[in-house]
Amino acid sequence: ETGVTQSPTHLIKTRGQQVTLRCSSQSGHNTVSWYQQALGQGPQFIFQYYREEENGRGNFPPRFSGLQFPNYSSELNVNALELDDSALYLCASSLGNWELEQYFGPGTRLTVT
Amino acid sequence: AQSVTQPDIHITVSEGASLELRCNYSYGATPYLFWYVQSPGQGLQLLLKYFSGDTLVQGIKGFEAEFKRSQSSFNLRKPSVHWSDAAEYFCAVGGGKLIFGQGTELSVKP
């Protein structure tokens, strides 16, 4: 059974640019959630996708957007990058939209300069 | 408002000593509670979870946690810490959308 994978591992972008982060969910999981973890903080919920539809969103501006594909993999897109967007971005997958157990990937470290 | 508080930012214990990490939550409904561990540069690994039933739950790596509704707490314990337990520990509440605490960094002295 393959776990949750994320790409790339690390990324450096310049303020104002756009970035796309990718996540492959665990086999059989149809729900993907994205979290932002700033340095020294706990993860914060960005949004969740269930069967290709957004299914809940945290307190993040519209320049954070996402997609989920028919194979349940997902993308997180961030436009107009700001310095404060520098963080570890974590993807988690689960069996259903209210499934309580989420399995996390290793994360993508984004640095905005 | 829903929130999780981990009062201790950093704890140091000696190898072989017991450990207790504190977690307090504020949640309107019956809470679903979790403890995760994160090693440097890694994602989160689930240690244990509480959904209902027995308030003392056992997890992986010898960890346990006790849910106390009257105190809105879900403290993590381990009777004897190993050097490999050094990591960041996060308490979380919720279902679907998880709300995390700030984390407690655990250092282990030889």
Short mmCIF file of N, CA, C and O in Angstrom, two decimals, chain B residues 67-108:
data_model
loop_
_atom_site.label_atom_id
_atom_site.label_comp_id
_atom_site.label_asym_id
_atom_site.label_seq_id
_atom_site.Cartn_x
_atom_site.Cartn_y
_atom_site.Cartn_z
N PHE B 67 -8.63 10.93 28.13
CA PHE B 67 -9.61 11.97 27.87
C PHE B 67 -10.36 12.29 29.17
O PHE B 67 -10.92 11.39 29.81
N LYS B 68 -10.33 13.55 29.56
CA LYS B 68 -11.06 14.00 30.75
C LYS B 68 -12.00 15.12 30.33
O LYS B 68 -11.58 16.28 30.17
N ARG B 69 -13.26 14.77 30.19
CA ARG B 69 -14.24 15.74 29.70
C ARG B 69 -14.37 16.92 30.66
O ARG B 69 -14.46 18.07 30.24
N SER B 70 -14.35 16.64 31.96
CA SER B 70 -14.56 17.69 32.97
C SER B 70 -13.45 18.73 32.94
O SER B 70 -13.64 19.88 33.31
N GLN B 71 -12.28 18.32 32.50
CA GLN B 71 -11.14 19.23 32.44
C GLN B 71 -10.81 19.66 31.02
O GLN B 71 -9.86 20.39 30.80
N SER B 72 -11.60 19.19 30.05
CA SER B 72 -11.34 19.49 28.63
C SER B 72 -9.88 19.21 28.30
O SER B 72 -9.20 20.03 27.67
N SER B 73 -9.42 18.04 28.74
CA SER B 73 -8.01 17.72 28.52
C SER B 73 -7.86 16.36 27.86
O SER B 73 -8.73 15.49 27.94
N PHE B 74 -6.73 16.21 27.22
CA PHE B 74 -6.38 14.95 26.55
C PHE B 74 -4.86 14.85 26.61
O PHE B 74 -4.16 15.07 25.64
N ASN B 75 -4.34 14.51 27.77
CA ASN B 75 -2.90 14.50 27.99
C ASN B 75 -2.26 13.20 27.51
O ASN B 75 -2.82 12.11 27.68
N LEU B 76 -1.09 13.35 26.95
CA LEU B 76 -0.34 12.21 26.41
C LEU B 76 0.69 11.75 27.43
O LEU B 76 1.37 12.59 28.03
N ARG B 77 0.83 10.45 27.60
CA ARG B 77 1.77 9.92 28.59
C ARG B 77 2.58 8.77 28.01
O ARG B 77 2.14 8.08 27.08
N LYS B 78 3.76 8.62 28.61
CA LYS B 78 4.59 7.45 28.30
C LYS B 78 5.38 7.13 29.56
O LYS B 78 5.99 8.03 30.14
N PRO B 79 5.39 5.89 30.00
CA PRO B 79 6.03 5.56 31.28
C PRO B 79 7.55 5.65 31.25
O PRO B 79 8.16 5.97 32.26
N SER B 80 8.16 5.41 30.10
CA SER B 80 9.62 5.40 30.03
C SER B 80 10.03 5.91 28.64
O SER B 80 9.82 5.24 27.63
N VAL B 81 10.64 7.08 28.63
CA VAL B 81 10.98 7.73 27.36
C VAL B 81 12.29 7.18 26.80
O VAL B 81 13.25 6.94 27.54
N HIS B 82 12.32 7.03 25.50
CA HIS B 82 13.51 6.58 24.78
C HIS B 82 14.08 7.77 24.00
O HIS B 82 13.34 8.68 23.63
N TRP B 83 15.39 7.73 23.72
CA TRP B 83 16.01 8.86 23.02
C TRP B 83 15.32 9.11 21.67
O TRP B 83 15.22 10.25 21.21
N SER B 84 14.80 8.05 21.05
CA SER B 84 14.16 8.20 19.74
C SER B 84 12.80 8.89 19.82
O SER B 84 12.20 9.20 18.77
N ASP B 85 12.32 9.16 21.03
CA ASP B 85 11.05 9.87 21.18
C ASP B 85 11.21 11.37 21.00
O ASP B 85 10.20 12.10 20.95
N ALA B 86 12.43 11.86 20.93
CA ALA B 86 12.66 13.30 20.74
C ALA B 86 12.04 13.74 19.43
O ALA B 86 12.37 13.20 18.36
N ALA B 87 11.12 14.68 19.49
CA ALA B 87 10.36 15.11 18.32
C ALA B 87 9.41 16.23 18.74
O ALA B 87 9.40 16.65 19.90
N GLU B 88 8.58 16.67 17.81
CA GLU B 88 7.52 17.64 18.10
C GLU B 88 6.21 16.88 18.17
O GLU B 88 5.92 16.03 17.33
N TYR B 89 5.42 17.19 19.20
CA TYR B 89 4.16 16.50 19.42
C TYR B 89 3.01 17.49 19.30
O TYR B 89 3.04 18.56 19.90
N PHE B 90 1.99 17.08 18.55
CA PHE B 90 0.84 17.94 18.32
C PHE B 90 -0.44 17.25 18.77
O PHE B 90 -0.70 16.10 18.41
N CYS B 91 -1.23 17.99 19.50
CA CYS B 91 -2.57 17.58 19.86
C CYS B 91 -3.53 18.21 18.86
O CYS B 91 -3.31 19.36 18.43
N ALA B 92 -4.57 17.50 18.46
CA ALA B 92 -5.52 18.04 17.49
C ALA B 92 -6.92 17.60 17.85
O ALA B 92 -7.14 16.55 18.45
N VAL B 93 -7.88 18.40 17.44
CA VAL B 93 -9.29 18.10 17.68
C VAL B 93 -10.05 18.30 16.38
O VAL B 93 -9.68 19.14 15.54
N GLY B 94 -11.13 17.54 16.22
CA GLY B 94 -11.99 17.76 15.07
C GLY B 94 -12.23 16.50 14.27
O GLY B 94 -11.78 15.42 14.64
N GLY B 95 -12.95 16.68 13.18
CA GLY B 95 -13.19 15.60 12.25
C GLY B 95 -13.27 16.19 10.88
O GLY B 95 -13.94 17.19 10.67
N GLY B 96 -12.57 15.63 9.93
CA GLY B 96 -12.52 16.27 8.63
C GLY B 96 -11.48 17.38 8.67
O GLY B 96 -10.36 17.23 8.23
N LYS B 97 -11.89 18.50 9.22
CA LYS B 97 -10.97 19.62 9.45
C LYS B 97 -10.36 19.46 10.84
O LYS B 97 -11.08 19.44 11.85
N LEU B 98 -9.04 19.35 10.89
CA LEU B 98 -8.36 19.22 12.18
C LEU B 98 -7.87 20.57 12.66
O LEU B 98 -7.35 21.37 11.88
N ILE B 99 -8.03 20.81 13.96
CA ILE B 99 -7.48 22.01 14.59
C ILE B 99 -6.34 21.55 15.49
O ILE B 99 -6.54 20.72 16.38
N PHE B 100 -5.17 22.10 15.23
CA PHE B 100 -3.97 21.67 15.95
C PHE B 100 -3.57 22.68 17.01
O PHE B 100 -3.80 23.89 16.88
N GLY B 101 -2.91 22.16 18.04
CA GLY B 101 -2.23 23.02 18.98
C GLY B 101 -0.91 23.49 18.40
O GLY B 101 -0.51 23.10 17.30
N GLN B 102 -0.22 24.29 19.19
CA GLN B 102 1.04 24.87 18.73
C GLN B 102 2.18 23.87 18.72
O GLN B 102 3.20 24.07 18.06
N GLY B 103 1.99 22.80 19.48
CA GLY B 103 3.02 21.78 19.54
C GLY B 103 3.88 21.88 20.78
O GLY B 103 4.05 22.96 21.36
N THR B 104 4.41 20.74 21.19
CA THR B 104 5.39 20.67 22.28
C THR B 104 6.63 19.95 21.76
O THR B 104 6.52 18.82 21.26
N GLU B 105 7.74 20.62 21.87
CA GLU B 105 9.00 20.00 21.45
C GLU B 105 9.58 19.20 22.60
O GLU B 105 9.77 19.74 23.70
N LEU B 106 9.83 17.95 22.37
CA LEU B 106 10.39 17.07 23.41
C LEU B 106 11.86 16.81 23.14
O LEU B 106 12.23 16.35 22.06
N SER B 107 12.69 17.12 24.12
CA SER B 107 14.11 16.76 24.09
C SER B 107 14.34 15.67 25.11
O SER B 107 13.72 15.69 26.19
N VAL B 108 15.24 14.74 24.80
CA VAL B 108 15.53 13.63 25.71
C VAL B 108 17.01 13.66 26.07
O VAL B 108 17.88 13.61 25.19
#
